[in-house]
PDB file of C-alpha atoms and ligand atoms in Angstrom:
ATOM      1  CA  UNK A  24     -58.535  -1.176 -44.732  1.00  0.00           C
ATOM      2  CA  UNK A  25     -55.649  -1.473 -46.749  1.00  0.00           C
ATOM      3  CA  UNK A  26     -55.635  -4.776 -49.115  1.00  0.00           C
ATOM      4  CA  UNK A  27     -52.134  -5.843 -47.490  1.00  0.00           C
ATOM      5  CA  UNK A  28     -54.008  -5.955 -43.899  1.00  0.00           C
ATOM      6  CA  UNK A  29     -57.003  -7.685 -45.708  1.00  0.00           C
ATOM      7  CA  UNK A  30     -54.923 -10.160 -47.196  1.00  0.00           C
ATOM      8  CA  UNK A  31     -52.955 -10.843 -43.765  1.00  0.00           C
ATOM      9  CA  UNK A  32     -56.396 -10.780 -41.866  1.00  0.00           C
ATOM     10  CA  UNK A  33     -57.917 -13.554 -44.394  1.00  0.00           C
ATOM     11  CA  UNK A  34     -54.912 -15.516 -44.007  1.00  0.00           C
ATOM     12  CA  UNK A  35     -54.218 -15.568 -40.318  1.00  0.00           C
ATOM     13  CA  UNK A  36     -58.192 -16.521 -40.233  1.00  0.00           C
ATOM     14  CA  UNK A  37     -57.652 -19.705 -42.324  1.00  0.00           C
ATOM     15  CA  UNK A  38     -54.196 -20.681 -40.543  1.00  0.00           C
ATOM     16  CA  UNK A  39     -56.507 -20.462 -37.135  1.00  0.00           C
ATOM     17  CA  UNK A  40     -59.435 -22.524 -38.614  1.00  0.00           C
ATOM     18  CA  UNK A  41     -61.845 -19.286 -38.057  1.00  0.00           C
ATOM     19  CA  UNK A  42     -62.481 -19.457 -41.488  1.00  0.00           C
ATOM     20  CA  UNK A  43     -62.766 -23.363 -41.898  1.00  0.00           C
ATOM     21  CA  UNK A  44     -64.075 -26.032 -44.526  1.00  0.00           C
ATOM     22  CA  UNK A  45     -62.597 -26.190 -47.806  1.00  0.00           C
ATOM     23  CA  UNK A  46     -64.860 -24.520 -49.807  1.00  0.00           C
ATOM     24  CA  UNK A  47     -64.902 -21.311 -46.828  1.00  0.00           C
ATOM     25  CA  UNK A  48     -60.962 -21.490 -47.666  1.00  0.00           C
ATOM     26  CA  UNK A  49     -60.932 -21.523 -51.153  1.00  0.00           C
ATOM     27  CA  UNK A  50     -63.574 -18.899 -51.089  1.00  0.00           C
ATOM     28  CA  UNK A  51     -61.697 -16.584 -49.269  1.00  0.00           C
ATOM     29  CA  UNK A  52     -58.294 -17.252 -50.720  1.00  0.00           C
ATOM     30  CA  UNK A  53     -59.729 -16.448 -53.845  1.00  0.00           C
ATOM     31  CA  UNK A  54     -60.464 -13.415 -52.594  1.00  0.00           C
ATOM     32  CA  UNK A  55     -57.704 -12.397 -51.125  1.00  0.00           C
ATOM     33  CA  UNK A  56     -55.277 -13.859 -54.145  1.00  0.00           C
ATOM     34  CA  UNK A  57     -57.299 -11.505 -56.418  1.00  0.00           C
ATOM     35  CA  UNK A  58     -56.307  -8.381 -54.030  1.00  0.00           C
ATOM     36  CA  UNK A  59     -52.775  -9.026 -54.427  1.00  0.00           C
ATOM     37  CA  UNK A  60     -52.199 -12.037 -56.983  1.00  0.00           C
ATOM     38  CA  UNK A  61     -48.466 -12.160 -56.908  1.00  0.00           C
ATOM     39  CA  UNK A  62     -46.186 -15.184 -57.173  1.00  0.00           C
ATOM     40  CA  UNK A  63     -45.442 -14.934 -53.013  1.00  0.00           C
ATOM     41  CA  UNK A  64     -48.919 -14.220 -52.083  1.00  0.00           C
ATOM     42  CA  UNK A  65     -50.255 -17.612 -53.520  1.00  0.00           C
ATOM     43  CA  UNK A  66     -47.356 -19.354 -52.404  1.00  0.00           C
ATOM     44  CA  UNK A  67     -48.340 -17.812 -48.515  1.00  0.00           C
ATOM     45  CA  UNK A  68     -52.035 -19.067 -49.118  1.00  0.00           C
ATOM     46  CA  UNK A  69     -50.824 -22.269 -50.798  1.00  0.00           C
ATOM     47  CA  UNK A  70     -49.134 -22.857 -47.571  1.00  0.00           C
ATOM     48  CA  UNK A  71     -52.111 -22.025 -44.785  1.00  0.00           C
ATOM     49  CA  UNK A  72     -53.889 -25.661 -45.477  1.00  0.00           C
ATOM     50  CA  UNK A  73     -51.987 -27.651 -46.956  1.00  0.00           C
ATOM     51  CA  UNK A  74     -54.559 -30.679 -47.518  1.00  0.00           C
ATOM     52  CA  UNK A  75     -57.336 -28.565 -49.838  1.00  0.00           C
ATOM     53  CA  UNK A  76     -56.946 -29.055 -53.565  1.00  0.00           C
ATOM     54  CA  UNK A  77     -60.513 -27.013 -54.088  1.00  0.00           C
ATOM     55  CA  UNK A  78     -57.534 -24.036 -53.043  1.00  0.00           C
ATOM     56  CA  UNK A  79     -54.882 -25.168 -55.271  1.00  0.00           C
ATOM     57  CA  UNK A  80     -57.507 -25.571 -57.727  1.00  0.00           C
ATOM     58  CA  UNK A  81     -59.102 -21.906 -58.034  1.00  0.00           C
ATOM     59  CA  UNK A  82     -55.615 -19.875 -57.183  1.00  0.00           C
ATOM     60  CA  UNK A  83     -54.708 -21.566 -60.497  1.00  0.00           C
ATOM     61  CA  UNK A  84     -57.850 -20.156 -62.618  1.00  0.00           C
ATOM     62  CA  UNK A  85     -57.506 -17.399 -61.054  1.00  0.00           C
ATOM     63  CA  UNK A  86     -54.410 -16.760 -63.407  1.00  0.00           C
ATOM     64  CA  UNK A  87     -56.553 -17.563 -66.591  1.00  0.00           C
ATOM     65  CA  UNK A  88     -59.911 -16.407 -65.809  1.00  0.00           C
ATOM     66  CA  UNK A  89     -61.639 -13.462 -64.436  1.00  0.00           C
ATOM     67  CA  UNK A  90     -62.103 -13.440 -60.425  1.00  0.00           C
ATOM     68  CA  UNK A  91     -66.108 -13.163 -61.132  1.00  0.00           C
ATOM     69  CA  UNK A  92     -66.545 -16.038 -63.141  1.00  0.00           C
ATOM     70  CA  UNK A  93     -64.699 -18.336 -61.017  1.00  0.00           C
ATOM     71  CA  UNK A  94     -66.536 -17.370 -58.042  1.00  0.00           C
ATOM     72  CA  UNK A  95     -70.020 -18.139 -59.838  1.00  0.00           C
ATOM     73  CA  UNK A  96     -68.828 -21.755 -59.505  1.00  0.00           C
ATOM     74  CA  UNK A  97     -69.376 -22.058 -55.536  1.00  0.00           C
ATOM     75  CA  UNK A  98     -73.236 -20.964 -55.671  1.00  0.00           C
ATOM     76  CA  UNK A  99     -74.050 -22.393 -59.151  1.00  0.00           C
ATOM     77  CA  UNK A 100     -72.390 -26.086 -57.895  1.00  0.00           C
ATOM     78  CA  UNK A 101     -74.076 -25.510 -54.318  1.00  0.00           C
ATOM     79  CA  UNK A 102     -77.642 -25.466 -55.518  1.00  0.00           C
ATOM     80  CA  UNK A 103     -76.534 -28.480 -57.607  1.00  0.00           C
ATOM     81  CA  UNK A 104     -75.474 -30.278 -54.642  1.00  0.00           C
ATOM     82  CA  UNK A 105     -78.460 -29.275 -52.540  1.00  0.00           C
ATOM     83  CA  UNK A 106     -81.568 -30.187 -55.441  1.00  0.00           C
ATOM     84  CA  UNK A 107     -79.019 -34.051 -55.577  1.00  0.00           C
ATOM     85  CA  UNK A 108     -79.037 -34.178 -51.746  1.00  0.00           C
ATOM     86  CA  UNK A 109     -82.471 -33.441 -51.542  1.00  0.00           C
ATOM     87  CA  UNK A 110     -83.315 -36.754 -53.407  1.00  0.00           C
ATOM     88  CA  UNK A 111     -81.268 -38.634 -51.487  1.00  0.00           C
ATOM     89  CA  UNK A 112     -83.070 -38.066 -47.969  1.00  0.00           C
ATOM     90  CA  UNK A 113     -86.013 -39.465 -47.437  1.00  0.00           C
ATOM     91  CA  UNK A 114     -88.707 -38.185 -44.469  1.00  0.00           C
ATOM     92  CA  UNK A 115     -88.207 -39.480 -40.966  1.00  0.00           C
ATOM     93  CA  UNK A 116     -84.314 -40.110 -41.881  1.00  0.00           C
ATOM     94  CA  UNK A 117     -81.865 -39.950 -39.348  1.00  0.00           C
ATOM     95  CA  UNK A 118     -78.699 -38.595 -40.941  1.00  0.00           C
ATOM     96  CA  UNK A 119     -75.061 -38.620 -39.152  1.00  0.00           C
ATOM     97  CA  UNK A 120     -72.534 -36.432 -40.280  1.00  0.00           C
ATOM     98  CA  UNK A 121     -69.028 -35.233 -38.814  1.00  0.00           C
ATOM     99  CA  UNK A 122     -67.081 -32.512 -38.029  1.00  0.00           C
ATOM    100  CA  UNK A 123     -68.128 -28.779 -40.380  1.00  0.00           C
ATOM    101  CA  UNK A 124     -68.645 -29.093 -44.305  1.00  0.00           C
ATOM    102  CA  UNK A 125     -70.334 -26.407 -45.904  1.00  0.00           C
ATOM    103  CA  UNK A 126     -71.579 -28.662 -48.913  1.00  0.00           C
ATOM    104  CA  UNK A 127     -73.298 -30.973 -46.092  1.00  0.00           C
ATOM    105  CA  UNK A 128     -75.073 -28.070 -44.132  1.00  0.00           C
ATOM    106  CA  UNK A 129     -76.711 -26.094 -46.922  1.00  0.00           C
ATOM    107  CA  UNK A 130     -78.129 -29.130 -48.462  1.00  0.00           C
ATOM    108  CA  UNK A 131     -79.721 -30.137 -45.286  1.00  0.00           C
ATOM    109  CA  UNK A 132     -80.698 -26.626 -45.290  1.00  0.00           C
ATOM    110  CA  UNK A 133     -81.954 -26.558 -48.262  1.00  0.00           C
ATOM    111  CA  UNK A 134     -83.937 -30.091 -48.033  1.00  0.00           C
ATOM    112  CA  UNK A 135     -85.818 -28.878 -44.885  1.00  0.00           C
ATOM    113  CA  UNK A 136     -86.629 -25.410 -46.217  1.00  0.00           C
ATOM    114  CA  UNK A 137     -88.252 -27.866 -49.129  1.00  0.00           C
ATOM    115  CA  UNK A 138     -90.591 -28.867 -46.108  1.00  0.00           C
ATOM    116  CA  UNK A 139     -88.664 -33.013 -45.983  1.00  0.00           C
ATOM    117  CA  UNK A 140     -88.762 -33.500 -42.182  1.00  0.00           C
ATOM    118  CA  UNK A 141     -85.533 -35.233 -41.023  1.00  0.00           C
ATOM    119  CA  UNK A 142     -82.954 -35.491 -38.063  1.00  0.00           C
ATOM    120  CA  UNK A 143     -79.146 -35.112 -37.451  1.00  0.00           C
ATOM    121  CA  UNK A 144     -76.967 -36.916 -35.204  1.00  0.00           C
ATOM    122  CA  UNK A 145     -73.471 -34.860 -35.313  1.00  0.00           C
ATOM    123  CA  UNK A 146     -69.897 -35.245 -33.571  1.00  0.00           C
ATOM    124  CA  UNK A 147     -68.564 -32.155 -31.461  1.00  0.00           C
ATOM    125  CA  UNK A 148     -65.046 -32.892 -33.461  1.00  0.00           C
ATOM    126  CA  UNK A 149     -62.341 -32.282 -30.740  1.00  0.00           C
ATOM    127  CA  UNK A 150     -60.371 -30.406 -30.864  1.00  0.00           C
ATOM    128  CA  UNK A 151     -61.023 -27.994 -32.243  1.00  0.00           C
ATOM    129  CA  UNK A 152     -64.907 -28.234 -32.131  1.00  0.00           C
ATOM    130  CA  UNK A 153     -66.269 -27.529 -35.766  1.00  0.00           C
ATOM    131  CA  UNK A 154     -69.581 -29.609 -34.685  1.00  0.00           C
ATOM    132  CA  UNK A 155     -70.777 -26.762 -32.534  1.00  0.00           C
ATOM    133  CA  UNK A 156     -70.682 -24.979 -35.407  1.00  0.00           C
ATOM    134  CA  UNK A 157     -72.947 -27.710 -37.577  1.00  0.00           C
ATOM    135  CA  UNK A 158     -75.466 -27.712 -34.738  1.00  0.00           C
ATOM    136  CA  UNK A 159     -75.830 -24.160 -34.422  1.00  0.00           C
ATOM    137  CA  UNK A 160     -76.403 -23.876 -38.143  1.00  0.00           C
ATOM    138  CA  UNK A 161     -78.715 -27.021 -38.396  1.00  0.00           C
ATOM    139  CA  UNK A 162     -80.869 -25.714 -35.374  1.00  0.00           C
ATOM    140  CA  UNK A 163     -81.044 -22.509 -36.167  1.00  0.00           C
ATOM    141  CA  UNK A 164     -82.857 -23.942 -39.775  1.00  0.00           C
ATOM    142  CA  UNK A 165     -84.915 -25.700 -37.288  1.00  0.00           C
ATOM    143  CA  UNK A 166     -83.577 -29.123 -37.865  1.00  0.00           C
ATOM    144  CA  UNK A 167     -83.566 -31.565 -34.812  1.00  0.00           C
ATOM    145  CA  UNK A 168     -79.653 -32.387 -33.800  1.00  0.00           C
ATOM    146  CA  UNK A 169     -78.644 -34.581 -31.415  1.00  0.00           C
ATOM    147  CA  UNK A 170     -74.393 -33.854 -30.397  1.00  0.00           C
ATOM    148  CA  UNK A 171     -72.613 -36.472 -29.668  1.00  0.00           C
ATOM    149  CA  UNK A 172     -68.954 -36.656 -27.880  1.00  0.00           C
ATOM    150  CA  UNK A 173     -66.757 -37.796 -30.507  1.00  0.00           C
ATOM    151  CA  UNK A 174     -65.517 -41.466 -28.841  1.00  0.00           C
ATOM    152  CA  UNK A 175     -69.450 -42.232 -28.767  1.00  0.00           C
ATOM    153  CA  UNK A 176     -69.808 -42.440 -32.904  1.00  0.00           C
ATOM    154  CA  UNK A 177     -70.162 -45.868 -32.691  1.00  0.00           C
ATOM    155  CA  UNK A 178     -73.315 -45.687 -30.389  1.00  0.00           C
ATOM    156  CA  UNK A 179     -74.815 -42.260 -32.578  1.00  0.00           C
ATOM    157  CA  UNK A 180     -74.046 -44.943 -35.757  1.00  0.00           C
ATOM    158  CA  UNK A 181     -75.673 -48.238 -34.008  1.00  0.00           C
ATOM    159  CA  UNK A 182     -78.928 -47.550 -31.840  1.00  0.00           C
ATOM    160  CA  UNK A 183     -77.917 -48.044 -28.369  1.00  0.00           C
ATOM    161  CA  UNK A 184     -78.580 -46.065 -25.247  1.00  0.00           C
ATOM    162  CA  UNK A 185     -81.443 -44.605 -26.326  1.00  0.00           C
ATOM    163  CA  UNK A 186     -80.705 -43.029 -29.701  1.00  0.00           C
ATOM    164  CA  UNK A 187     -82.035 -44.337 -33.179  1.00  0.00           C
ATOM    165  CA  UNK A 188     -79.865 -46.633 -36.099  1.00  0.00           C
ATOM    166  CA  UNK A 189     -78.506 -43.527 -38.111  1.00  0.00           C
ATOM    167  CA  UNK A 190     -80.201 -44.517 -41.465  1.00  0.00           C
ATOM    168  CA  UNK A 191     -77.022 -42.711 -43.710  1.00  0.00           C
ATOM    169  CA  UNK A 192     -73.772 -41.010 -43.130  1.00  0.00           C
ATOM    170  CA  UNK A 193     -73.179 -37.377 -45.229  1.00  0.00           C
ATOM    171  CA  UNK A 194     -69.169 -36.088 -45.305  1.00  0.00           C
ATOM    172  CA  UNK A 195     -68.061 -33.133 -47.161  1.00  0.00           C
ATOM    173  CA  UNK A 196     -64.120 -33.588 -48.402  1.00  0.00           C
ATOM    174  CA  UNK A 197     -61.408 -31.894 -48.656  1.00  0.00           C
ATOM    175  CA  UNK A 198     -59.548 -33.945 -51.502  1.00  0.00           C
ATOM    176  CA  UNK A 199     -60.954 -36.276 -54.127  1.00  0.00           C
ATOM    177  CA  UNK A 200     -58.488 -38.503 -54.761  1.00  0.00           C
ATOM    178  CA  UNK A 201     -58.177 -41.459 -57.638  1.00  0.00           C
ATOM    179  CA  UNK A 202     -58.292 -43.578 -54.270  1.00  0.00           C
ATOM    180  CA  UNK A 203     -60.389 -42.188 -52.123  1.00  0.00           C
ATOM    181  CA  UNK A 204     -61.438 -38.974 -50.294  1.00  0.00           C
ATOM    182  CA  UNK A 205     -59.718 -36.806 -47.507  1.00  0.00           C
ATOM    183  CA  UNK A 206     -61.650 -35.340 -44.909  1.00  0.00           C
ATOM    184  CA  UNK A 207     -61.475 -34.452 -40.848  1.00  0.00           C
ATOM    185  CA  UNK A 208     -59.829 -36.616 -38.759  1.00  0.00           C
ATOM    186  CA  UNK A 209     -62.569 -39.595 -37.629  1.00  0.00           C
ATOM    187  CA  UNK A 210     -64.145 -40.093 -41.004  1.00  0.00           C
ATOM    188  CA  UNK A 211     -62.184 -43.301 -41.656  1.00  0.00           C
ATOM    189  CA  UNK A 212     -63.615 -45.090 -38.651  1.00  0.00           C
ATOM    190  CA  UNK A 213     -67.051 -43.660 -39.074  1.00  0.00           C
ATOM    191  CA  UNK A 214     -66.950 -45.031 -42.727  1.00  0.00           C
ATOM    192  CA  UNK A 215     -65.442 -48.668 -41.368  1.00  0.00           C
ATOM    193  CA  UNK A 216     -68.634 -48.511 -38.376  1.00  0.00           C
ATOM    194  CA  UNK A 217     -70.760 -47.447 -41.157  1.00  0.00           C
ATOM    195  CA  UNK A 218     -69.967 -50.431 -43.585  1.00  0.00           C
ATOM    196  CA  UNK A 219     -70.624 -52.721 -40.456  1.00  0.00           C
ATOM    197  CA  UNK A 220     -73.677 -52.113 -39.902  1.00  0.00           C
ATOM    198  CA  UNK A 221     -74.561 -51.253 -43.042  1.00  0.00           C
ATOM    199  CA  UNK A 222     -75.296 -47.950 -43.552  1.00  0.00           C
ATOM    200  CA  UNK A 223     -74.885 -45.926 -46.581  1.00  0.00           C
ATOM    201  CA  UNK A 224     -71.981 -43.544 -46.718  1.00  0.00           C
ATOM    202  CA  UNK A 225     -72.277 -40.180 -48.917  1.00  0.00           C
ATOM    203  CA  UNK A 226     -69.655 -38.008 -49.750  1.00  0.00           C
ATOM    204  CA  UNK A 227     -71.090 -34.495 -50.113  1.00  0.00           C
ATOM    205  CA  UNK A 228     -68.818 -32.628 -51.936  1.00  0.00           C
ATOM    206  CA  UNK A 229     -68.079 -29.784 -54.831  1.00  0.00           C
ATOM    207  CA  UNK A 230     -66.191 -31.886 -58.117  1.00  0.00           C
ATOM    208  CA  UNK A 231     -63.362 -29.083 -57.922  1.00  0.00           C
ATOM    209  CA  UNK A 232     -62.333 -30.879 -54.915  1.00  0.00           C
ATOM    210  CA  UNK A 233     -60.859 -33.823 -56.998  1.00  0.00           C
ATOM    211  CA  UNK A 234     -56.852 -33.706 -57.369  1.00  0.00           C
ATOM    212  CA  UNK A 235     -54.535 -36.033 -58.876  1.00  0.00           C
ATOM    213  CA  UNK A 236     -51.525 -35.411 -56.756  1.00  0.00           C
ATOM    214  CA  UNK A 237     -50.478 -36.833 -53.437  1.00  0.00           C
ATOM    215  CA  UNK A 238     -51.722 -34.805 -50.977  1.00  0.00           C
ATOM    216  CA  UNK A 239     -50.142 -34.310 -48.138  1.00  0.00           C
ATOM    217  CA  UNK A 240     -52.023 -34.701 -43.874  1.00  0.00           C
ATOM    218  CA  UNK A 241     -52.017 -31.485 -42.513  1.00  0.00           C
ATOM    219  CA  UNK A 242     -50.833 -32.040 -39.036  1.00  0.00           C
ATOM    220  CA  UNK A 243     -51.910 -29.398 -36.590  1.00  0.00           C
ATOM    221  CA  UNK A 244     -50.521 -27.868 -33.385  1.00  0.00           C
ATOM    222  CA  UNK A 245     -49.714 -29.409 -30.318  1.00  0.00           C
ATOM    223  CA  UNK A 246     -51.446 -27.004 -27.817  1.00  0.00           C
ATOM    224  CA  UNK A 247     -54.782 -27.522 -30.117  1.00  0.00           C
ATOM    225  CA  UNK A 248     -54.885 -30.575 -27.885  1.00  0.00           C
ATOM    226  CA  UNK A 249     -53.558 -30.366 -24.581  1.00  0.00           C
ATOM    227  CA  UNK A 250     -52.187 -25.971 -24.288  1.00  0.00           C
ATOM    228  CA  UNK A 251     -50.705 -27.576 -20.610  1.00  0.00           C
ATOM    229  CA  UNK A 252     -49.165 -30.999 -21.479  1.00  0.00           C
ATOM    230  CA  UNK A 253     -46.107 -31.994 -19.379  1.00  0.00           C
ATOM    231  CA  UNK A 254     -43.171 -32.116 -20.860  1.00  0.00           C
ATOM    232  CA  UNK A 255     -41.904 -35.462 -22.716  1.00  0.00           C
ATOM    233  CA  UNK A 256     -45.458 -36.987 -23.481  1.00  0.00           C
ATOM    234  CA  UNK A 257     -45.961 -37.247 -27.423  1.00  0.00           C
ATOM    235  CA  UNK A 258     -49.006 -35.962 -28.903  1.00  0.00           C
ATOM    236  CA  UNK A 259     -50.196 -36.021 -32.398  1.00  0.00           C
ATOM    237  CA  UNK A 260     -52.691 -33.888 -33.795  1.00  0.00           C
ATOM    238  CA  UNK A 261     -53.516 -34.932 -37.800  1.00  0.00           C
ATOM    239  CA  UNK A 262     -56.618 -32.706 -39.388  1.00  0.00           C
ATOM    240  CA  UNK A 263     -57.674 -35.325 -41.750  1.00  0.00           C
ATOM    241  CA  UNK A 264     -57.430 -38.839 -42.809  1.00  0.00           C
ATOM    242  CA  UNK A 265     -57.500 -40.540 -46.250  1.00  0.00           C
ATOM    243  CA  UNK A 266     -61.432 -42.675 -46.470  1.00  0.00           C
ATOM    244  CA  UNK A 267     -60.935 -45.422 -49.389  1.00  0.00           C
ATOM    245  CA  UNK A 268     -63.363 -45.741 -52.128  1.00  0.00           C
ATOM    246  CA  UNK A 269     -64.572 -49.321 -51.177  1.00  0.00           C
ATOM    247  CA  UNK A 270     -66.394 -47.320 -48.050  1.00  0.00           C
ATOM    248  CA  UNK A 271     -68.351 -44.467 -50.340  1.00  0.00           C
ATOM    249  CA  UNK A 272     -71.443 -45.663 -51.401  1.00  0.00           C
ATOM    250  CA  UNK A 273     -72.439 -42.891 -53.390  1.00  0.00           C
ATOM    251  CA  UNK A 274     -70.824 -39.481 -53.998  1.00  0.00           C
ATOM    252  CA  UNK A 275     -73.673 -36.227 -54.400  1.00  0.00           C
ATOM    253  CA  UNK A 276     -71.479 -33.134 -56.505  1.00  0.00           C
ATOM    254  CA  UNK A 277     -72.400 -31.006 -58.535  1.00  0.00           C
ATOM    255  CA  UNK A 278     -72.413 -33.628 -61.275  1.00  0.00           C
ATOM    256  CA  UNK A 279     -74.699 -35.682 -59.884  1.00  0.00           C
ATOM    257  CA  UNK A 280     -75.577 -38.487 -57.533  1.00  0.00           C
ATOM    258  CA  UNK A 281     -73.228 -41.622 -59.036  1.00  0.00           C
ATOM    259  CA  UNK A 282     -70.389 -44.413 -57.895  1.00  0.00           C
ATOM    260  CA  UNK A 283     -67.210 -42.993 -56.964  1.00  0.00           C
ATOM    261  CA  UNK A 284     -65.849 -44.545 -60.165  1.00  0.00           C
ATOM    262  CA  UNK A 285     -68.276 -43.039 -62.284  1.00  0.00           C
ATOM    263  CA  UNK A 286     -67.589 -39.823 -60.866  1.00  0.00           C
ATOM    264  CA  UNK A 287     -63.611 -40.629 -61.611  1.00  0.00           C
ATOM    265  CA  UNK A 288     -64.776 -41.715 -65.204  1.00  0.00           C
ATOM    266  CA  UNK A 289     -65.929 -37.705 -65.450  1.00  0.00           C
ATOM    267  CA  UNK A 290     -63.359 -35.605 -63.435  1.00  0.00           C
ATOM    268  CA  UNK A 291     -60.324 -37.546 -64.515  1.00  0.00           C
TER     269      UNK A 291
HETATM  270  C1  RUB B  22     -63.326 -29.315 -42.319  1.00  0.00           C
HETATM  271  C2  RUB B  22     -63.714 -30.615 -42.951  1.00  0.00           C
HETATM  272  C3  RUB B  22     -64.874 -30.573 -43.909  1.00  0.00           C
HETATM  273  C4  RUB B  22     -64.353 -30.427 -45.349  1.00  0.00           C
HETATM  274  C5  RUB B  22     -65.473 -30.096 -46.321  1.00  0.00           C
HETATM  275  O1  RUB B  22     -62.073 -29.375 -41.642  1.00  0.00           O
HETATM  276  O2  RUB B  22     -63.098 -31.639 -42.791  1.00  0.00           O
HETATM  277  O3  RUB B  22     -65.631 -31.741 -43.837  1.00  0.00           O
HETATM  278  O4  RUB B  22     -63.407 -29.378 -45.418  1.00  0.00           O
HETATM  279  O5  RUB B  22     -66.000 -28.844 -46.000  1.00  0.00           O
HETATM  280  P1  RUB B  22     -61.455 -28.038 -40.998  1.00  0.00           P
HETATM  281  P2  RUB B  22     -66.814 -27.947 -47.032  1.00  0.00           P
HETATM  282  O6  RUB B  22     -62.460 -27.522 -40.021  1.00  0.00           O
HETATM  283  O7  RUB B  22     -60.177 -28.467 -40.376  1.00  0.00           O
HETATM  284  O8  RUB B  22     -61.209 -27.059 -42.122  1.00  0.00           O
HETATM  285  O9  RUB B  22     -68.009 -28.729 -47.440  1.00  0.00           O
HETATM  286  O10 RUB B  22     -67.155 -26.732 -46.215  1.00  0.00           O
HETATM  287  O11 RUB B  22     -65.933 -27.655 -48.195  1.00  0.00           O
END
C-alpha cells in the first residue's frame, strides 16, 4: 500500500475511534506523520482529536528527533507505569476504572501476570462502548471483571445490590493540565462519588500527556447517540470532561507514584 492510503487509513481510524486512547493515537499519528511529515499532514492529524496533547506533543519531536527514538518513549514509560501500578494494588482489591486507557490495562496486566490476585469493576462507556473493549482485554489476562451499565457507577463505586465497595478508582487521561486532568466523558462524577465515599482516585497516565494550553472538549457526532432521533430534539455528545486536582489522590506516570502537585513541580 501506498503511504498516501496508509496515512488516510490511520487517520480515518482515529477520526472513527477504531484506533482509540491517547496513547493508541499518538502512536499511530506518529507513524503516519513520519510517512509523510509535511506542514498539511500534521495539521490533518492535529485536527482528528482535538483534546490529546500526548499527539500535539510527539508530532512536534517528531520535527527535532528521529522517529525511533521518540517511539522508545511509549514502551520504556509503559513498564514504568506498570512496576508503579503494581505497588499500588494490593491482593483481594477491587479496582473500578472507566471507559478504555491503555496505561490502565497493561498495568493491570502486568500486576496479575506478577501473580497479585485482584478484581475489576468497569463501565460499558456509551456510546460508543470502549468498556467492552477493557473487559475483553482484562478477561482475556484472566482478570475477574464485573461490567456495569454506565448510570449504575454509583452502585459499582458504593456496595449495593450485591457487588463489593470498589477499594480505588484507576483513569488514564488524555490532558494533564496545571488544573486538572481530561479524560472520557463520566470521570468527573466518578471522581465526585469517589471522594464521597472515600475512595482513592488514581490517574494512570504517561507524563507526555501534560500540556499547558487550554484544551479544547472534543464534541462528537450526533448519530453516535441516537443514528434515528426525530427531528428538533437537542442532543449533545462531549468525549471528555475536565476532573480537578482536589479529586486525584495520587497520579502513577512514568515518573513515579506522587501528588498531582508534585508531579506539576516536575513536568512544568
Ligand atoms: C479514551 C479515554 C482514555 C484516555 C487514556 O477516550 O478517555 O481514558 O485516552 O487512554 P476515546 P490511554 O476512546 O474517546 O479515545 O491510556 O490509552 O492513553
Amino acid at each position: 500500500m501506498d503511504k498516501k492510503r496508509i496515512f488516510n487509513r490511520v487517520s480515518k481510524n482515529i477520526k472513527e475511534v477504531k484506533i482509540q486512547g491517547a496513547r493508541n493515537i499518538a502512536k499511530k499519528a506518529l507513524y503516519a506523520y513520519n510517512l509523510i511529515p509535511t506542514k498539511k499532514s500534521k495539521r490533518k492529524l492535529l485536527s482528528l482529536r482535538p483534546t490529546e496533547p500526548m499527539l500535539v506533543n510527539v508530532l512536534n519531536k517528531l520535527d527535532k528527533q528521529p522517529y525511533e527514538e521518540i517511539l522508545k518513549h511509549f514502551d520504556s514509560a509503559q513498564n514504568k507505569i506498570n512496576k508503579n501500578v503494581f505497588k499500588s494494588i494490593k491482593k483481594r482489591d477491587v479496582i473500578f476504572t472507566h471507559c478504555h486507557s491503555t496505561n490502565v490495562v497493561d498495568a493491570l496486566i502486568y500486576t496479575k501476570k506478577q501473580k497479585k490476585n485482584f478484581e475489576v469493576y468497569n463501565t460499558e462507556t456509551r456510546p460508543l462502548f470502549q468498556g467492552r473493549k477493557t473487559a475483553r482485554e482484562l478477561k482475556k489476562a484472566g482478570i475477574k471483571i464485573t461490567m456495569f451499565v454506565d448510570s449504575a457507577l454509583g452502585i459499582a463505586l458504593s456496595k449495593e445490590q450485591g457487588t463489593k465497595k470498589a477499594d480505588k478508582v484507576f483513569l488514564g487521561a488524555d490532558a494533564l493540565t496545571k488544573k486538572g486532568i481530561i479524560n472520557k466523558v463520566g470521570s468527573e462524577v466518578i471522581a465526585k462519588i469517589a471522594k464521597s465515599e472515600k475512595i482513592p482516585v488514581y490517574i494512570v497516565a504517561d507524563s507526555w500527556k501534560f500540556t499547558k494550553k487550554n484544551m479544547p472538549i472534543e464534541q462528537r457526532r450526533l448519530n453516535e447517540v441516537w443514528n434515528t432521533a426525530p427531528k428538533n430534539i437537542r442532543i449533545k455528545n462531549p468525549a471528555f470532561e475536565f476532573v480537578e486536582k482536589k479529586y486525584i489522590t495520587k497520579i502513577i506516570t512514568e515518573l513515579g507514584t506522587m501528588t498531582y502537585d508534585k508531579f506539576l513541580k516536575k513536568v512544568e
